[in-house]
CSV table of C-alpha atoms in Angstrom, one decimal:
chain,number,residue,atom,x,y,z
A,199,MET,CA,-21.9,-86.1,-49.6
A,200,THR,CA,-18.3,-85.7,-50.3
A,201,PRO,CA,-17.4,-85.7,-54.0
A,202,LEU,CA,-15.4,-88.9,-53.3
A,203,GLU,CA,-18.7,-90.4,-52.1
A,204,ILE,CA,-20.5,-89.3,-55.2
A,205,VAL,CA,-17.7,-90.8,-57.6
A,206,ALA,CA,-18.0,-94.0,-55.6
A,207,MET,CA,-21.7,-94.0,-55.7
A,208,VAL,CA,-21.5,-93.4,-59.5
A,209,LEU,CA,-19.2,-96.5,-59.9
A,210,LEU,CA,-21.2,-98.7,-57.6
A,211,THR,CA,-24.4,-98.1,-59.5
A,212,VAL,CA,-22.8,-98.4,-62.9
A,213,GLY,CA,-21.3,-101.7,-61.8
A,214,GLY,CA,-24.5,-102.9,-60.5
A,215,VAL,CA,-26.5,-101.9,-63.8
A,216,PHE,CA,-23.6,-104.1,-65.7
A,217,CYS,CA,-24.4,-106.9,-63.3
A,218,VAL,CA,-28.2,-106.5,-64.2
A,219,ILE,CA,-27.4,-106.3,-67.9
A,220,GLY,CA,-25.4,-109.5,-67.5
A,221,ALA,CA,-28.3,-111.3,-65.9
A,222,VAL,CA,-30.7,-110.1,-68.4
A,223,GLY,CA,-28.4,-111.7,-70.9
A,224,LEU,CA,-28.3,-114.9,-68.9
A,225,VAL,CA,-31.9,-115.0,-69.3
A,226,ARG,CA,-32.4,-113.7,-73.0
A,227,MET,CA,-29.8,-115.5,-74.7
A,228,PRO,CA,-30.7,-118.7,-76.9
A,229,ASP,CA,-28.3,-121.4,-75.8
A,230,PHE,CA,-25.8,-122.3,-73.2
A,231,TYR,CA,-22.6,-121.0,-74.9
A,232,THR,CA,-24.0,-117.6,-75.6
A,233,ARG,CA,-25.2,-117.5,-72.0
A,234,MET,CA,-21.7,-117.9,-70.9
A,235,HIS,CA,-20.8,-114.6,-72.6
A,236,ALA,CA,-23.5,-112.7,-70.7
A,237,ALA,CA,-22.2,-114.2,-67.3
A,238,SER,CA,-18.7,-112.9,-67.9
A,239,VAL,CA,-20.1,-109.5,-68.2
A,240,ILE,CA,-21.2,-110.0,-64.4
A,241,GLU,CA,-17.7,-111.5,-63.6
A,242,THR,CA,-15.6,-108.7,-65.3
A,243,LEU,CA,-17.1,-105.3,-65.6
A,244,GLY,CA,-20.0,-105.5,-63.1
A,245,ALA,CA,-17.5,-106.9,-60.3
A,246,GLY,CA,-14.6,-105.0,-61.2
A,247,LEU,CA,-16.8,-101.5,-60.9
A,248,VAL,CA,-18.4,-102.5,-57.8
A,249,LEU,CA,-15.0,-103.5,-56.2
A,250,VAL,CA,-13.3,-100.2,-57.5
A,251,GLY,CA,-16.2,-98.2,-55.9
A,252,LEU,CA,-15.8,-99.9,-52.6
A,253,MET,CA,-12.2,-99.5,-52.6
A,254,LEU,CA,-12.5,-95.7,-53.2
A,255,LEU,CA,-14.6,-95.5,-50.2
A,256,ALA,CA,-12.3,-97.6,-48.0
A,257,GLY,CA,-9.2,-95.6,-49.0
A,258,PHE,CA,-5.8,-96.9,-48.3
A,259,THR,CA,-6.6,-99.5,-45.6
A,260,LEU,CA,-6.7,-103.1,-44.8
A,261,ALA,CA,-10.1,-103.4,-46.0
A,262,SER,CA,-9.0,-102.2,-49.4
A,263,ALA,CA,-6.3,-104.6,-49.8
A,264,LYS,CA,-8.8,-107.4,-49.0
A,265,LEU,CA,-11.0,-105.9,-51.9
A,266,VAL,CA,-7.9,-106.0,-54.0
A,267,ILE,CA,-7.4,-110.1,-53.0
A,268,LEU,CA,-11.2,-110.5,-53.8
A,269,GLY,CA,-10.7,-108.9,-57.3
A,270,ALA,CA,-7.7,-111.1,-58.0
A,271,LEU,CA,-9.7,-114.1,-56.8
A,272,ILE,CA,-12.5,-113.4,-59.3
A,273,PHE,CA,-9.8,-112.5,-61.9
A,274,PHE,CA,-7.9,-115.7,-61.8
A,275,ALA,CA,-10.9,-118.1,-60.8
A,276,SER,CA,-13.8,-117.1,-63.0
A,277,PRO,CA,-12.2,-117.8,-66.4
A,278,THR,CA,-11.0,-121.1,-65.0
A,279,ALA,CA,-14.5,-122.0,-63.9
A,280,THR,CA,-16.0,-120.8,-67.1
A,281,HIS,CA,-13.6,-122.9,-69.1
A,282,ALA,CA,-14.4,-126.0,-67.1
A,283,LEU,CA,-18.0,-125.3,-67.8
A,284,ALA,CA,-17.5,-124.8,-71.6
A,285,LYS,CA,-15.4,-127.9,-71.8
A,286,ALA,CA,-17.8,-130.1,-70.0
A,287,ALA,CA,-20.7,-129.0,-72.0
A,288,HIS,CA,-18.5,-129.5,-75.3
A,289,GLU,CA,-17.5,-133.0,-74.3
A,290,SER,CA,-20.9,-134.0,-73.1
A,291,GLY,CA,-21.9,-133.3,-76.9
A,292,LEU,CA,-23.9,-130.1,-76.4
A,293,GLU,CA,-24.0,-128.4,-79.8
A,294,PRO,CA,-23.6,-124.6,-80.0
A,295,ALA,CA,-26.2,-122.9,-82.2
A,296,THR,CA,-24.0,-121.4,-84.8
A,297,GLY,CA,-26.4,-120.7,-87.5
A,298,GLY,CA,-24.9,-123.2,-89.9
A,299,GLU,CA,-21.7,-125.1,-89.7
A,300,ARG,CA,-19.0,-122.4,-89.4
A,301,GLU,CA,-16.0,-124.0,-87.9
A,302,LYS,CA,-13.1,-122.1,-89.3
A,303,GLY,CA,-9.5,-122.9,-89.3
A,304,PRO,CA,-6.7,-120.3,-88.4
A,305,GLU,CA,-6.2,-117.8,-91.2
B,23,MET,CA,15.3,-117.3,-54.3
B,24,ARG,CA,11.7,-118.6,-55.4
B,25,LYS,CA,11.2,-120.2,-52.0
B,26,VAL,CA,11.9,-116.9,-50.1
B,27,SER,CA,9.7,-115.0,-52.5
B,28,ALA,CA,6.9,-117.7,-52.0
B,29,ALA,CA,7.5,-117.3,-48.2
B,30,VAL,CA,7.4,-113.5,-48.3
B,31,SER,CA,4.2,-113.4,-50.3
B,32,LEU,CA,2.3,-115.9,-48.0
B,33,PHE,CA,3.4,-113.9,-45.1
B,34,VAL,CA,2.1,-110.8,-46.6
B,35,PHE,CA,-1.3,-112.6,-47.3
B,36,TRP,CA,-1.2,-113.4,-43.8
B,37,ILE,CA,-0.9,-109.9,-42.6
B,38,LEU,CA,-3.5,-108.7,-44.9
B,39,LEU,CA,-6.0,-111.3,-43.6
B,40,SER,CA,-5.4,-111.0,-40.0
B,41,GLY,CA,-4.8,-107.2,-39.5
B,42,TYR,CA,-3.3,-107.8,-36.2
B,43,PHE,CA,0.2,-106.7,-35.5
B,44,THR,CA,1.0,-108.2,-32.1
B,45,PRO,CA,4.5,-110.0,-31.9
B,46,PHE,CA,2.8,-113.4,-31.1
B,47,LEU,CA,0.6,-113.4,-34.5
B,48,LEU,CA,3.2,-112.0,-36.6
B,49,THR,CA,5.5,-114.7,-35.4
B,50,ALA,CA,2.9,-117.3,-36.0
B,51,GLY,CA,2.3,-116.1,-39.4
B,52,ALA,CA,6.1,-116.2,-40.3
B,53,VAL,CA,6.2,-119.8,-38.9
B,54,SER,CA,3.2,-120.7,-40.9
B,55,ALA,CA,4.6,-119.2,-44.3
B,56,ILE,CA,7.9,-121.2,-43.8
B,57,LEU,CA,6.1,-124.3,-43.1
B,58,VAL,CA,3.8,-124.0,-46.0
B,59,VAL,CA,6.7,-123.4,-48.2
B,60,ALA,CA,8.6,-126.3,-46.7
B,61,PHE,CA,5.5,-128.7,-47.4
B,62,ALA,CA,5.1,-127.3,-50.8
B,63,ARG,CA,8.7,-127.7,-51.6
B,64,ARG,CA,8.3,-131.6,-50.6
B,65,LEU,CA,5.4,-131.9,-52.9
B,66,GLU,CA,7.3,-129.9,-55.6
B,67,LEU,CA,5.0,-127.3,-56.0
B,68,VAL,CA,7.2,-124.3,-55.8
B,69,ASP,CA,8.3,-124.2,-59.4
B,70,PRO,CA,7.7,-121.7,-62.3
B,71,GLU,CA,4.1,-122.8,-62.6
B,72,GLY,CA,3.2,-122.8,-59.0
B,73,HIS,CA,4.5,-119.4,-58.1
B,74,PRO,CA,5.2,-117.7,-61.3
B,75,VAL,CA,6.9,-114.6,-59.8
B,76,ASP,CA,9.1,-114.2,-62.9
B,77,PHE,CA,6.4,-112.8,-64.9
B,78,SER,CA,5.5,-109.9,-62.4
B,79,GLY,CA,7.4,-107.3,-64.6
B,80,SER,CA,5.8,-108.1,-67.9
B,81,ALA,CA,2.4,-108.5,-66.1
B,82,LEU,CA,2.6,-104.9,-65.4
B,83,VAL,CA,2.7,-104.2,-69.1
B,84,TYR,CA,0.1,-106.9,-70.1
B,85,TRP,CA,-2.5,-106.5,-67.7
B,86,PRO,CA,-3.5,-102.8,-68.3
B,87,TRP,CA,-3.8,-103.7,-71.8
B,88,LEU,CA,-5.9,-106.8,-70.7
B,89,PHE,CA,-8.2,-104.7,-68.6
B,90,LYS,CA,-8.7,-102.1,-71.3
B,91,GLU,CA,-9.6,-105.0,-74.0
B,92,ILE,CA,-12.1,-106.5,-71.1
B,93,ALA,CA,-13.8,-103.3,-70.7
B,94,LYS,CA,-14.0,-102.5,-74.4
B,95,SER,CA,-15.6,-106.0,-75.2
B,96,ALA,CA,-17.8,-106.0,-72.0
B,97,TRP,CA,-19.2,-102.8,-73.3
B,98,ASP,CA,-19.8,-104.3,-76.8
B,99,VAL,CA,-21.5,-107.4,-75.3
B,100,SER,CA,-23.6,-105.4,-72.9
B,101,LYS,CA,-24.9,-103.3,-76.0
B,102,ILE,CA,-25.7,-106.5,-77.8
B,103,ILE,CA,-27.7,-107.8,-74.8
B,104,VAL,CA,-29.8,-104.6,-74.4
B,105,ASP,CA,-30.5,-104.4,-78.2
B,106,PRO,CA,-34.1,-105.6,-78.8
B,107,LYS,CA,-32.9,-107.5,-81.9
B,108,LEU,CA,-30.3,-109.3,-80.0
B,109,PRO,CA,-27.8,-109.1,-83.1
B,110,ILE,CA,-25.6,-112.2,-82.0
B,111,SER,CA,-23.8,-114.5,-84.8
B,112,PRO,CA,-22.2,-117.2,-82.7
B,113,VAL,CA,-19.2,-119.2,-84.4
B,114,LEU,CA,-16.8,-121.8,-83.2
B,115,VAL,CA,-13.3,-120.9,-84.4
B,116,ARG,CA,-9.9,-122.5,-84.1
B,117,VAL,CA,-7.0,-119.8,-83.1
B,118,ARG,CA,-3.3,-120.3,-83.1
B,119,SER,CA,-1.4,-120.1,-79.9
B,120,THR,CA,2.2,-119.6,-80.4
B,121,GLN,CA,3.2,-119.8,-76.4
B,122,ALA,CA,5.7,-122.2,-75.6
B,123,SER,CA,5.2,-122.8,-71.9
B,124,ALA,CA,2.2,-124.1,-70.0
B,125,VAL,CA,1.9,-120.8,-68.2
B,126,GLY,CA,2.0,-118.7,-71.4
B,127,ARG,CA,-0.8,-120.9,-72.9
B,128,VAL,CA,-3.0,-120.7,-69.7
B,129,THR,CA,-2.5,-116.9,-69.8
B,130,TYR,CA,-3.5,-116.8,-73.2
B,131,ALA,CA,-6.7,-119.1,-72.7
B,132,ASN,CA,-7.6,-117.2,-69.6
B,133,SER,CA,-7.3,-113.9,-71.3
B,134,ILE,CA,-9.8,-115.2,-74.0
B,135,THR,CA,-12.1,-116.4,-71.6
B,136,LEU,CA,-12.1,-113.1,-69.4
B,137,THR,CA,-12.8,-111.0,-72.3
B,138,PRO,CA,-16.6,-111.2,-72.6
B,139,GLY,CA,-17.8,-112.4,-76.0
B,140,THR,CA,-15.1,-114.9,-76.4
B,141,VAL,CA,-14.9,-118.3,-74.4
B,142,THR,CA,-11.9,-121.1,-74.8
B,143,ILE,CA,-13.8,-124.4,-74.9
B,144,LEU,CA,-10.5,-126.4,-75.6
B,145,ALA,CA,-7.0,-125.5,-75.0
B,146,GLY,CA,-4.7,-127.7,-76.8
B,147,ARG,CA,-1.1,-127.3,-77.6
B,148,GLY,CA,-0.7,-124.7,-80.4
B,149,GLU,CA,-4.5,-124.4,-81.2
B,150,PHE,CA,-7.5,-123.5,-79.2
B,151,LEU,CA,-11.1,-123.9,-80.1
B,152,VAL,CA,-13.0,-120.8,-79.2
B,153,HIS,CA,-16.7,-120.0,-79.1
B,154,ALA,CA,-17.3,-116.3,-79.9
B,155,LEU,CA,-20.6,-114.3,-79.5
B,156,THR,CA,-20.2,-112.5,-82.8
B,157,ALA,CA,-18.3,-113.1,-86.0
B,158,GLU,CA,-16.7,-109.7,-85.5
B,159,GLY,CA,-15.3,-110.9,-82.3
B,160,ALA,CA,-13.8,-114.0,-83.7
B,161,ALA,CA,-12.3,-112.2,-86.6
B,162,SER,CA,-10.5,-109.8,-84.3
B,163,LEU,CA,-9.3,-112.7,-82.3
B,164,ALA,CA,-8.0,-114.5,-85.4
B,165,GLU,CA,-5.9,-111.3,-86.2
B,166,GLY,CA,-3.7,-112.5,-83.5
B,167,ASP,CA,-2.9,-109.3,-81.6
B,168,MET,CA,-3.5,-111.0,-78.1
B,169,ASP,CA,-1.7,-113.9,-79.1
B,170,ARG,CA,1.5,-111.8,-79.9
B,171,ARG,CA,1.2,-109.9,-76.6
B,172,VAL,CA,0.7,-113.0,-74.5
B,173,THR,CA,4.0,-114.6,-76.3
B,174,ARG,CA,5.8,-111.4,-75.4
B,175,PHE,CA,4.4,-111.5,-71.9
B,176,GLU,CA,5.8,-114.9,-71.8
B,177,GLY,CA,9.0,-114.3,-73.2
B,178,ALA,CA,10.1,-111.1,-71.3
B,179,ARG,CA,11.0,-112.7,-68.1
C,26,MET,CA,-27.9,-93.9,-49.5
C,27,ILE,CA,-24.6,-94.5,-51.3
C,28,TYR,CA,-25.3,-98.4,-51.2
C,29,ALA,CA,-29.1,-98.3,-52.2
C,30,PRO,CA,-28.9,-98.4,-56.0
C,31,VAL,CA,-26.2,-101.1,-55.9
C,32,ILE,CA,-28.0,-103.4,-53.5
C,33,VAL,CA,-31.2,-103.2,-55.5
C,34,ALA,CA,-29.2,-103.9,-58.7
C,35,LEU,CA,-27.4,-106.8,-57.0
C,36,LEU,CA,-30.7,-108.5,-55.5
C,37,ALA,CA,-32.1,-108.0,-59.2
C,38,THR,CA,-29.2,-109.8,-60.7
C,39,LEU,CA,-29.6,-112.6,-58.1
C,40,ALA,CA,-33.4,-112.8,-59.0
C,41,LEU,CA,-32.8,-113.1,-62.7
C,42,GLY,CA,-29.9,-115.6,-62.2
C,43,LEU,CA,-32.2,-117.6,-60.2
C,44,ALA,CA,-34.9,-117.6,-62.9
C,45,ARG,CA,-32.2,-119.0,-65.3
C,46,ALA,CA,-31.2,-121.7,-62.7
C,47,PHE,CA,-34.9,-122.8,-62.5
C,48,LEU,CA,-35.3,-122.7,-66.1
C,49,GLY,CA,-32.4,-124.7,-67.1
C,50,PRO,CA,-32.9,-126.4,-69.6
C,51,THR,CA,-29.5,-128.2,-69.2
C,52,LEU,CA,-27.4,-128.8,-66.3
C,53,PHE,CA,-24.6,-126.5,-67.7
C,54,ASP,CA,-26.9,-123.8,-67.7
C,55,ARG,CA,-27.8,-124.2,-63.9
C,56,ALA,CA,-24.2,-124.5,-63.2
C,57,LEU,CA,-23.5,-121.3,-64.9
C,58,ALA,CA,-26.4,-119.5,-63.3
C,59,VAL,CA,-25.2,-120.9,-59.8
C,60,ASN,CA,-21.7,-119.6,-60.8
C,61,ALA,CA,-22.9,-116.2,-61.5
C,62,ILE,CA,-25.1,-116.0,-58.5
C,63,GLY,CA,-21.9,-116.9,-56.5
C,64,THR,CA,-20.2,-113.9,-57.9
C,65,VAL,CA,-22.9,-111.6,-57.2
C,66,ALA,CA,-23.2,-113.1,-53.7
C,67,MET,CA,-19.5,-112.2,-53.2
C,68,LEU,CA,-19.9,-108.8,-54.2
C,69,LEU,CA,-23.2,-108.3,-52.0
C,70,LEU,CA,-21.2,-109.5,-49.1
C,71,ALA,CA,-18.4,-106.8,-49.8
C,72,VAL,CA,-21.1,-104.1,-50.0
C,73,LEU,CA,-22.5,-105.4,-46.8
C,74,GLU,CA,-19.2,-104.8,-45.2
C,75,PHE,CA,-19.5,-101.2,-45.9
C,76,LEU,CA,-23.2,-100.9,-45.1
C,77,THR,CA,-23.0,-102.5,-41.5
C,78,GLY,CA,-19.3,-101.3,-40.8
C,79,ARG,CA,-18.4,-104.7,-39.8
C,80,PRO,CA,-15.0,-105.7,-41.5
C,81,GLU,CA,-15.9,-109.7,-41.1
C,82,TYR,CA,-17.8,-109.7,-44.4
C,83,THR,CA,-14.9,-109.3,-46.9
C,84,ASP,CA,-13.5,-112.5,-45.4
C,85,LEU,CA,-17.0,-114.3,-45.7
C,86,ALA,CA,-16.8,-113.0,-49.4
C,87,LEU,CA,-13.2,-114.5,-50.0
C,88,VAL,CA,-14.3,-118.0,-48.6
C,89,TYR,CA,-17.6,-117.8,-50.6
C,90,GLY,CA,-15.6,-117.1,-53.9
C,91,LEU,CA,-13.2,-120.1,-53.1
C,92,LEU,CA,-16.0,-122.3,-52.2
C,93,ASN,CA,-17.9,-121.3,-55.5
C,94,ILE,CA,-15.1,-122.4,-57.9
C,95,VAL,CA,-14.5,-125.7,-56.0
C,96,GLY,CA,-18.3,-126.1,-55.8
C,97,THR,CA,-18.8,-125.6,-59.6
C,98,ILE,CA,-15.9,-128.0,-60.5
C,99,ALA,CA,-17.2,-130.6,-57.9
C,100,VAL,CA,-20.8,-130.5,-59.4
C,101,LEU,CA,-19.3,-130.8,-63.0
C,102,LYS,CA,-17.1,-133.7,-62.0
C,103,PHE,CA,-19.9,-135.3,-60.1
C,104,PHE,CA,-22.4,-135.4,-63.0
C,105,ARG,CA,-19.7,-136.5,-65.4
C,106,VAL,CA,-18.3,-139.3,-63.3
C,107,GLY,CA,-21.1,-140.0,-61.0
C,108,ASP,CA,-18.7,-140.2,-58.1
C,109,LEU,CA,-16.3,-137.6,-56.5
C,110,GLY,CA,-13.8,-140.1,-55.6
C,111,LYS,CA,-13.2,-141.7,-58.8
C,112,GLU,CA,-10.2,-140.7,-61.1
C,113,GLY,CA,-12.6,-139.1,-63.8
C,114,THR,CA,-11.1,-138.9,-67.4
C,115,LEU,CA,-7.5,-140.1,-66.7
C,116,GLU,CA,-6.6,-142.9,-69.1
C,117,GLU,CA,-5.3,-146.1,-67.8
C,118,GLY,CA,-1.8,-145.7,-66.6
C,119,ASP,CA,-2.0,-142.0,-66.7
C,120,THR,CA,-1.4,-141.6,-63.0
C,121,ARG,CA,0.0,-138.1,-62.7
């Protein structure tokens, strides 16, 4: 393997590990709102590292450009979907487990 | 100007997706890009919100900082997840947003959501309801560093 | 060889996500799990492109990603309003 391939493999593996960590959090976390935070680990660091690793392998090509578009899609769309989920859950009356009422105003 | 830049970005998008450089397909791409912009103009979609090209300069300053923040807080959340004790202290906080435009507020709300550990639940004018995984995350958000940076990002066009 | 660890990791992520989707307990948990599964499926498709050397897979990943967000929002709206054609939460006279 060339050095570039080793770097790419490390990035891919670390990205995959972060995906697994996010998914473990998705299973472990106690309520819906905390699970959202676990899922966003998958969508940011996990997806980001895997895409960067693939871009290293692709080099400066059209495939790389498509991976950039894929990354931009995740970058712009995933917070929107997460926010839509959070808002829908909040409006349906799902209460977050906050360990006592700790809703604070702006400092 | 905005129409030209929208058409050019659509055409570049076409080339990237197709990957063929024959004269017929390039012409078809150009015609499609121009037609889409013409239709979007009739639908009044080519405005500062639909094609916010004015922000590209300040995005180059803001996005690297945002990526750094995302990586940092993703690392923190990962450590919490693999910790056997699961040391979470979820809180709901209201944070102030000082952005003037809709694009600025959306950028701030999306930035909060993209950073693992904080999610915007309600995005109102001037105030967001945010769910944070830990009290520390909520406190660092309430300091308002991100808010100031987004306001600068929005103002620097 | 390069791809073996990442593919194993992504498949494990898919399995754990499916577990959350089955466990629920609320609709939103399932929708969240399906959304995460969609993101992982996009990544898996992107990796498959390099594994098989067929460039079509990134296009599939792009379409999958677009469908993922539209699907999430459609599910949310369907369970809120019960009908995809209705106007949802808009107030009377609020036509825009």
